[in-house]
PDB file of C-alpha atoms in Angstrom:
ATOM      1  CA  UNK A  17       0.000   0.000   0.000  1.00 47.00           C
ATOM      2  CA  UNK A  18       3.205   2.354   1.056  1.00 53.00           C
ATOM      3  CA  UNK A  19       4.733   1.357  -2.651  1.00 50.00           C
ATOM      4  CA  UNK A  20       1.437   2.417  -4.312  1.00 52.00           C
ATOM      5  CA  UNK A  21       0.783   5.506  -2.291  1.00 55.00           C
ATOM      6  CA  UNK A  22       4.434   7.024  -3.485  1.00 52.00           C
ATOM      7  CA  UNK A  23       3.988   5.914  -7.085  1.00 48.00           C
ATOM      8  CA  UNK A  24       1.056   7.823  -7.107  1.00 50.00           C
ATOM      9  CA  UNK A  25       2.651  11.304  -5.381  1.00 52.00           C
ATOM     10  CA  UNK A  26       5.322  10.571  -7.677  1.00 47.00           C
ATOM     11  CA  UNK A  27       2.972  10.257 -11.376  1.00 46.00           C
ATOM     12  CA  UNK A  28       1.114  13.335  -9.699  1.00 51.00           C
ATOM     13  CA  UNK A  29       3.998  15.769  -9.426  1.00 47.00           C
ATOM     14  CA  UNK A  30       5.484  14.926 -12.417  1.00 42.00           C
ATOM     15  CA  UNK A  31       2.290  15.552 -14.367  1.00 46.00           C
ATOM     16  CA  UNK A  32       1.862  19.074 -11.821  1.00 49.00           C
ATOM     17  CA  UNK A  33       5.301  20.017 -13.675  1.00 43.00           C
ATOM     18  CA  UNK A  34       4.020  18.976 -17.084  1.00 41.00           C
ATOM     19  CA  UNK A  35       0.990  21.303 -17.184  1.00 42.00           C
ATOM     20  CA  UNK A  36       2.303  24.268 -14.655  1.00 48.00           C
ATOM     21  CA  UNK A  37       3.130  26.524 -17.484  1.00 54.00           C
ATOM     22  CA  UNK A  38      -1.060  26.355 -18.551  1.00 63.00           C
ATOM     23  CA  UNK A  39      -1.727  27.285 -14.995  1.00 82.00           C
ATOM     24  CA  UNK A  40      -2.186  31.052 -13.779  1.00 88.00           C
ATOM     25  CA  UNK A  41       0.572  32.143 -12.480  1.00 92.00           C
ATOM     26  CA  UNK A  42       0.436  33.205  -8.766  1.00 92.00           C
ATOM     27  CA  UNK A  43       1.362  36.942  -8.167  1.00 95.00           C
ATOM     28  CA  UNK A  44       1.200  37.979  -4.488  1.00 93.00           C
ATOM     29  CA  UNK A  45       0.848  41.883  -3.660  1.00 93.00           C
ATOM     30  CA  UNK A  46       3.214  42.859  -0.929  1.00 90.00           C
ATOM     31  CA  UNK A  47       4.321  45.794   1.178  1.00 91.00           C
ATOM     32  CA  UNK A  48       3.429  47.565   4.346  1.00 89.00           C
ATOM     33  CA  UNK A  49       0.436  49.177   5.455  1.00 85.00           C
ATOM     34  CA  UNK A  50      -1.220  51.638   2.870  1.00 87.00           C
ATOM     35  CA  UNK A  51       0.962  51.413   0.759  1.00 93.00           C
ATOM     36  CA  UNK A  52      -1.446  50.968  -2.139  1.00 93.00           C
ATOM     37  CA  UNK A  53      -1.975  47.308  -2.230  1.00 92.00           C
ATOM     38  CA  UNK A  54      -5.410  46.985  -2.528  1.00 91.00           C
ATOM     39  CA  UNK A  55      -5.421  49.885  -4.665  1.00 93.00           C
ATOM     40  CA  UNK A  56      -3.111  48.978  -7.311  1.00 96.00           C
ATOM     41  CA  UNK A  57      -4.886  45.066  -7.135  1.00 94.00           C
ATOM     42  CA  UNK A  58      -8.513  47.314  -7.700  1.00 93.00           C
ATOM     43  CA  UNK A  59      -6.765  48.903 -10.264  1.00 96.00           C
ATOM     44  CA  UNK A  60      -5.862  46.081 -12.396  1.00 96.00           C
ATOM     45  CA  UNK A  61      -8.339  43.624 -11.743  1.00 94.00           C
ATOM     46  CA  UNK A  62     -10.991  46.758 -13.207  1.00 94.00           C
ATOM     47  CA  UNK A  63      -8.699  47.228 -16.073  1.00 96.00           C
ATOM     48  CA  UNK A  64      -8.467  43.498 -17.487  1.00 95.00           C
ATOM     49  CA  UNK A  65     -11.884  42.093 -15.793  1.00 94.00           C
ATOM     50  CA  UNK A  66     -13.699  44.800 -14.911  1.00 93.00           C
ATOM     51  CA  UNK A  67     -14.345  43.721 -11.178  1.00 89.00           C
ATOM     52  CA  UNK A  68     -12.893  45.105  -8.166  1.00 84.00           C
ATOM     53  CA  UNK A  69     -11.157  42.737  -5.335  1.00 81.00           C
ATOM     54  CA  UNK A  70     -11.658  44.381  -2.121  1.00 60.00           C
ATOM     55  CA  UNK A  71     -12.370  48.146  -0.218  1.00 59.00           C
ATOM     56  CA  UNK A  72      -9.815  50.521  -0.230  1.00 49.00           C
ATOM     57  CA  UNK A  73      -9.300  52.799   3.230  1.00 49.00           C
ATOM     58  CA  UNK A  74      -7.015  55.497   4.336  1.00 49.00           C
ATOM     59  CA  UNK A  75      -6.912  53.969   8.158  1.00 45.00           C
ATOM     60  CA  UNK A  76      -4.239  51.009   7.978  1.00 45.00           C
ATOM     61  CA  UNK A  77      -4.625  47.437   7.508  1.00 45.00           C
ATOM     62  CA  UNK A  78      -7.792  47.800   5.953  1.00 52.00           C
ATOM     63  CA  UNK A  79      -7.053  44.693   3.958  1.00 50.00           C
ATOM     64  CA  UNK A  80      -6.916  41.787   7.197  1.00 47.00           C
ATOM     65  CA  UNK A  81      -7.472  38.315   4.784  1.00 62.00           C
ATOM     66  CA  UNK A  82      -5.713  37.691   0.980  1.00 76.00           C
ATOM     67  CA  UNK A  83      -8.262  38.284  -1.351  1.00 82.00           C
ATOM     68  CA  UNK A  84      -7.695  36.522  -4.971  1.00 86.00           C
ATOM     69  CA  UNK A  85      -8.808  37.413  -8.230  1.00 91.00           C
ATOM     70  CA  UNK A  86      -8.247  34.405 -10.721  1.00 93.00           C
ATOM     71  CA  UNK A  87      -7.761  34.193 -14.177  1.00 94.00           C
ATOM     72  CA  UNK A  88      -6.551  38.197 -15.236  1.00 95.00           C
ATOM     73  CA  UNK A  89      -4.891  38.014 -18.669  1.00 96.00           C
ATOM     74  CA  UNK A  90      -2.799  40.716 -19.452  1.00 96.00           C
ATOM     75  CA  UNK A  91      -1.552  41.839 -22.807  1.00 93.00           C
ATOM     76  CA  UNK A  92       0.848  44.277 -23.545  1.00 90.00           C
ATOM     77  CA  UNK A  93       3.532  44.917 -26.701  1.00 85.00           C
ATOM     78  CA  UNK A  94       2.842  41.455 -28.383  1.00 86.00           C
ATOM     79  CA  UNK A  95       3.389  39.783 -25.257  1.00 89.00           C
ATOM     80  CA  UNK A  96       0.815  38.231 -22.536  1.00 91.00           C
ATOM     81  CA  UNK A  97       0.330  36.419 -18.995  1.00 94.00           C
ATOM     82  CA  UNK A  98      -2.329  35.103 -17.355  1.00 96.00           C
ATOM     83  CA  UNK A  99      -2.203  35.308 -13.714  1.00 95.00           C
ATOM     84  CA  UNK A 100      -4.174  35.115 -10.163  1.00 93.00           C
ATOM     85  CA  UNK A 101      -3.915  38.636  -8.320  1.00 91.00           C
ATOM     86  CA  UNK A 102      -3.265  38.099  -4.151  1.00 89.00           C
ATOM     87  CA  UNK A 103      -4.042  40.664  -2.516  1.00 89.00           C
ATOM     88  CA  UNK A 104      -2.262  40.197   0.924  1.00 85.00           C
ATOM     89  CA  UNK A 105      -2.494  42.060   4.285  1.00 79.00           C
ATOM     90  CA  UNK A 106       0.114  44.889   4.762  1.00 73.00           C
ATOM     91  CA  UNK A 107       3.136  43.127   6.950  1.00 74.00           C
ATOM     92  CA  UNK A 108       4.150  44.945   9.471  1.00 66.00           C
ATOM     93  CA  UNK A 109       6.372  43.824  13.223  1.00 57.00           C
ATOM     94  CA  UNK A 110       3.599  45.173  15.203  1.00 57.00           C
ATOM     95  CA  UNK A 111      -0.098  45.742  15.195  1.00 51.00           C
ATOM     96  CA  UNK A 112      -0.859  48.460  18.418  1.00 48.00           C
ATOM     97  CA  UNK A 113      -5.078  48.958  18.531  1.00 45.00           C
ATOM     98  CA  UNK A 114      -3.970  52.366  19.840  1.00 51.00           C
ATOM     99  CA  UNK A 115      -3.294  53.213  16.061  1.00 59.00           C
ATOM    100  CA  UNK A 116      -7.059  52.946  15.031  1.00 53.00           C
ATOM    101  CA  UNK A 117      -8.712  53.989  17.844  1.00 56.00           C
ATOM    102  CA  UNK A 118      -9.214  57.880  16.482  1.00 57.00           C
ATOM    103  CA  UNK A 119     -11.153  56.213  13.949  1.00 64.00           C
ATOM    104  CA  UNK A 120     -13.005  54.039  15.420  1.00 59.00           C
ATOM    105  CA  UNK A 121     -14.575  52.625  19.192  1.00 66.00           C
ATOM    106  CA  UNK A 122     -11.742  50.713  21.138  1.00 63.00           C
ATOM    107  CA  UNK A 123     -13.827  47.461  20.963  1.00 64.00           C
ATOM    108  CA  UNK A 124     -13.570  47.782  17.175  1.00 63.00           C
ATOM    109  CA  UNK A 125      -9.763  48.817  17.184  1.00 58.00           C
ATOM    110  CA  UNK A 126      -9.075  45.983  19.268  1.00 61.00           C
ATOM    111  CA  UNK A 127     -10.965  43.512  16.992  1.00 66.00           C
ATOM    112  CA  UNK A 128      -9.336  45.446  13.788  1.00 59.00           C
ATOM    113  CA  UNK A 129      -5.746  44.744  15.505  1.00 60.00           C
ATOM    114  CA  UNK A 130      -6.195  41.295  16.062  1.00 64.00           C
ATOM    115  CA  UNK A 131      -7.371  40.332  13.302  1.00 64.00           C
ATOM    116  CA  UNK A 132      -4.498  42.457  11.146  1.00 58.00           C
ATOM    117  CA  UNK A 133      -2.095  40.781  13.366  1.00 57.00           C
ATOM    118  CA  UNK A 134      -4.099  37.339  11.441  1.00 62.00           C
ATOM    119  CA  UNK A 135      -3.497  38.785   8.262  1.00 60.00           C
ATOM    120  CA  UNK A 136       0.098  38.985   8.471  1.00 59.00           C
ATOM    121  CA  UNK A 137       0.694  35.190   9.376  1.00 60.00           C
ATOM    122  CA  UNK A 138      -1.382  34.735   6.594  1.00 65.00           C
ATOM    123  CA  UNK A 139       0.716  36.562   4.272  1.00 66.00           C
ATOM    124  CA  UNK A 140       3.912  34.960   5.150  1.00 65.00           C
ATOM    125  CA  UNK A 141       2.207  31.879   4.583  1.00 64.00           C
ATOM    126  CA  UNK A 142       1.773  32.929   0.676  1.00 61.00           C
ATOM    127  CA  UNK A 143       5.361  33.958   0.474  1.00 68.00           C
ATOM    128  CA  UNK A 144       6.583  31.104   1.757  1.00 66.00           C
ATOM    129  CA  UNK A 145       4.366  28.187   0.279  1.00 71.00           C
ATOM    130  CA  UNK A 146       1.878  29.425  -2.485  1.00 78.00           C
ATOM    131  CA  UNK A 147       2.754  32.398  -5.059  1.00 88.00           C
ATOM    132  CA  UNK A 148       5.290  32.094  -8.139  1.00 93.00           C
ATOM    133  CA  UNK A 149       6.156  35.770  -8.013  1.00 94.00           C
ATOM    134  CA  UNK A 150       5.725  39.262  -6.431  1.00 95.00           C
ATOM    135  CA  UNK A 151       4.887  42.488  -6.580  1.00 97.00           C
ATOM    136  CA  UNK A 152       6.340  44.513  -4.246  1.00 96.00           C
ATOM    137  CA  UNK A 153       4.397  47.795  -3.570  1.00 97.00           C
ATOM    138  CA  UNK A 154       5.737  50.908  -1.695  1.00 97.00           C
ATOM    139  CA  UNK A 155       5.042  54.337  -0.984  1.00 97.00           C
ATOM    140  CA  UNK A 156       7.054  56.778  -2.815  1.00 98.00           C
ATOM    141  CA  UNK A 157       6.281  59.345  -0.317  1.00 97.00           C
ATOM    142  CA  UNK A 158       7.842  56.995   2.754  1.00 96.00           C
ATOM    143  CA  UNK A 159      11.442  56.099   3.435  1.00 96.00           C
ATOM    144  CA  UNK A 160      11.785  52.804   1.945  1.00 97.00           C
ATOM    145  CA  UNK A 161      14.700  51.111   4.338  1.00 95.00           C
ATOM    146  CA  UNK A 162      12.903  49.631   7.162  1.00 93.00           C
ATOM    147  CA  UNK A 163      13.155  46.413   8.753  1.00 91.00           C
ATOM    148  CA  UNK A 164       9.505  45.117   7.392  1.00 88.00           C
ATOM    149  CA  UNK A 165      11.002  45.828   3.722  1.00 93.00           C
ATOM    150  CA  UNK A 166      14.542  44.686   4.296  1.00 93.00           C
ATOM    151  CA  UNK A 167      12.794  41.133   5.667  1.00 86.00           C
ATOM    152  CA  UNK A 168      10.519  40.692   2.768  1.00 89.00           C
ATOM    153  CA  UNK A 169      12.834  41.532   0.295  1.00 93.00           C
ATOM    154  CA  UNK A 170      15.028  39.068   1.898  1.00 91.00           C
ATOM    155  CA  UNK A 171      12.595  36.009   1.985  1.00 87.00           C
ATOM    156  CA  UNK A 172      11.593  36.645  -1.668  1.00 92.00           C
ATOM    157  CA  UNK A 173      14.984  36.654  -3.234  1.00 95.00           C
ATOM    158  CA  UNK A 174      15.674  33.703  -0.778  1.00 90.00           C
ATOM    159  CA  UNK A 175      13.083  31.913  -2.737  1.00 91.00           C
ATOM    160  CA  UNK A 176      14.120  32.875  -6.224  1.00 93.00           C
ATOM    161  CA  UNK A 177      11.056  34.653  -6.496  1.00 94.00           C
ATOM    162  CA  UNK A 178      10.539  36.840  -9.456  1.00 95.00           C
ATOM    163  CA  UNK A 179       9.914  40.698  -8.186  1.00 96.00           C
ATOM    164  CA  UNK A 180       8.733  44.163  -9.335  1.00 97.00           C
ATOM    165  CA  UNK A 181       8.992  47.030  -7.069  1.00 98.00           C
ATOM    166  CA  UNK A 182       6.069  49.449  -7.469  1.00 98.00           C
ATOM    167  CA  UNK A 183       6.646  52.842  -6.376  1.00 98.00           C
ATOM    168  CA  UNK A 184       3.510  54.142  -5.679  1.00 98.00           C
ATOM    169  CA  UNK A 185       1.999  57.249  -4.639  1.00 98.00           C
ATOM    170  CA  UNK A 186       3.993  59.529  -7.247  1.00 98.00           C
ATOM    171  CA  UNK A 187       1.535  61.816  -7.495  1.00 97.00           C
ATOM    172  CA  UNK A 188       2.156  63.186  -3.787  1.00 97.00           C
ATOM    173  CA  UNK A 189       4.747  66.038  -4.018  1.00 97.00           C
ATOM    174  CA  UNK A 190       6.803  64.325  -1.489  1.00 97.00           C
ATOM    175  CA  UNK A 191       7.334  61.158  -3.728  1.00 98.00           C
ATOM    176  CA  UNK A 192      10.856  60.318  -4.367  1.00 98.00           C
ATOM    177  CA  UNK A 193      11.584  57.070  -6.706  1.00 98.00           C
ATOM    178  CA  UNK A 194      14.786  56.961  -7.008  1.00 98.00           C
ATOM    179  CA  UNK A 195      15.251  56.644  -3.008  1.00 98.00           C
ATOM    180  CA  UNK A 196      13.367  53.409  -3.571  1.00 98.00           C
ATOM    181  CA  UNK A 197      15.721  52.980  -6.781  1.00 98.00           C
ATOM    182  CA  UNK A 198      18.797  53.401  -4.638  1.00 98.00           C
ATOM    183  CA  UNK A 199      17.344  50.815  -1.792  1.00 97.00           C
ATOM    184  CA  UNK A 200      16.681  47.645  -4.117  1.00 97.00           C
ATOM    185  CA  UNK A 201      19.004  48.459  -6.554  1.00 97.00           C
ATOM    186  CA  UNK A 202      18.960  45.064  -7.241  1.00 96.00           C
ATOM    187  CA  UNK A 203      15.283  44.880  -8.659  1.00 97.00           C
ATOM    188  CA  UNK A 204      13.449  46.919 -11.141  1.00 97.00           C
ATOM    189  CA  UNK A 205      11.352  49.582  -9.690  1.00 98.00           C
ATOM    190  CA  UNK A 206       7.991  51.200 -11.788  1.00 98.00           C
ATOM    191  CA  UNK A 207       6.774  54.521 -10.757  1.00 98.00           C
ATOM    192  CA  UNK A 208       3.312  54.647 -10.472  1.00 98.00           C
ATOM    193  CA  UNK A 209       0.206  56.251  -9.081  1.00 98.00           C
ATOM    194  CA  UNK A 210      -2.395  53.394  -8.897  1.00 96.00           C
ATOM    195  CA  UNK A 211      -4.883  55.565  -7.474  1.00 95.00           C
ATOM    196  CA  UNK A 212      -4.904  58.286 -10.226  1.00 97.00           C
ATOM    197  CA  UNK A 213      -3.389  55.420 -12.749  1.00 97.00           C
ATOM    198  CA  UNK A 214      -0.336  57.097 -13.624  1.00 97.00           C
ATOM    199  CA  UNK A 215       1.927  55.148 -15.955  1.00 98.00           C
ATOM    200  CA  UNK A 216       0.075  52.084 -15.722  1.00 97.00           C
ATOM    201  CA  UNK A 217       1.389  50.901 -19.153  1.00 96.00           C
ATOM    202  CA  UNK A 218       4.562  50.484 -18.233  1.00 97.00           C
ATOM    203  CA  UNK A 219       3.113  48.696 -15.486  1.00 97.00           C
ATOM    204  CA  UNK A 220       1.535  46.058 -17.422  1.00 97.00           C
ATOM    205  CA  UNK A 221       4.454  45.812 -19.670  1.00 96.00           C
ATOM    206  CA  UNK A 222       6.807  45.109 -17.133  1.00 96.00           C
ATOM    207  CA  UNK A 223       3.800  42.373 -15.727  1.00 97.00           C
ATOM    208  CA  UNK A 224       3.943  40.664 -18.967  1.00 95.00           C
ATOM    209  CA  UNK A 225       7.445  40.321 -19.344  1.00 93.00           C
ATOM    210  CA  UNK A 226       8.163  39.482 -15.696  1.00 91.00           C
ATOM    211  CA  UNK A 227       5.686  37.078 -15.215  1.00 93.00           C
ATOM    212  CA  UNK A 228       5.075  35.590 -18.655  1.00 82.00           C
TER     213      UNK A 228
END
């Protein structure tokens, strides 16, 4: 029973490997904390399908779960992908209710906290077991070298994970990409405003050839 059991794990990953490159691939949106995640996932997802993924909020961690949107095909200079958007929780060392609680009732700060705290196990579980690349989204406006960045960053090109870094937010006066340029220097970083969909071609052309 043992013998047949790992003939069968065995036929079953090989024929995983034989059909993987039919499959979606598996992009996972990353960064901290309003950053533009969900923003830039809204963004695309309405551009290619015409449906949003998930609400968009000024007060942080906002998005608490991964949302998915399956099956986006993107098309751009001759060249085209088809991948699954994951929209993941903004990562982040600590999660203090104290943060929320000018917006909202300390019950519902404290519930908010928790659960964000959730979220972020949940998005290292992605990184670690279930995308095939990244997109790695950060405020222009904010200083870019922090230990939440320096980790992920770390962790992805420990997996020999393709990555994008989006510099968001360029439409704020205080944006500055080429401090995020000087950072990674290691990875190709896209300005962008997802919110006023500033140079999204470039985006998607950099999408298709990344990921395709």
């Amino acid at each position: 029973m043992g013998l047949f059991t790992e003939l069968k794990d065995s036929i079953s990953r090989v024929m995983d490997r034989l059909f993987t490159d039919d499959e979606p691939k598996r992009i996972g949106i990353y960064g901290p904390p309003n950053a533009g995640k969900t923003t830039l996932a809204n963004r695309i997802a309405r551009d290619w399908t015409g449906d949003a993924i998930g609400a968009e909020s000024h007060i942080p961690h906002e998005t608490r779960r991964a949302r998915r949107k399956e099956n986006v095909e993107i098309e751009r200079d001759g060249k085209s992908v088809t991948i699954d958007i994951v929209d993941t929780p903004g990562v982040t060392t600590k999660v203090d209710y104290e943060e929320f609680t000018d917006e909202m009732e300390e019950d519902d700060a404290i519930r908010r906290s928790r659960e964000a705290t959730e979220g972020v196990a949940e998005a290292m579980h992605w990184l670690r077991e279930d995308v095939d690349g990244v997109i790695y989204v950060l405020d222009s406006a904010e200083d870019p070298i922090t230990q939440v960045n320096t980790m992920l960053i770390g962790i992805i090109e420990s997996r020999d994970l393709p990555v994008l870094i989006f510099a968001n937010k360029i439409d704020l006066d205080e944006s500055s990409v080429k401090r995020i340029e000087d950072a990674f220097p290691q990875h190709k970083t896209v300005p962008l405003s997802a919110k006023e969909g500033e140079n999204m071609d470039e985006v998607y052309e950099n999408i298709a050839e990344y990921f395709g």
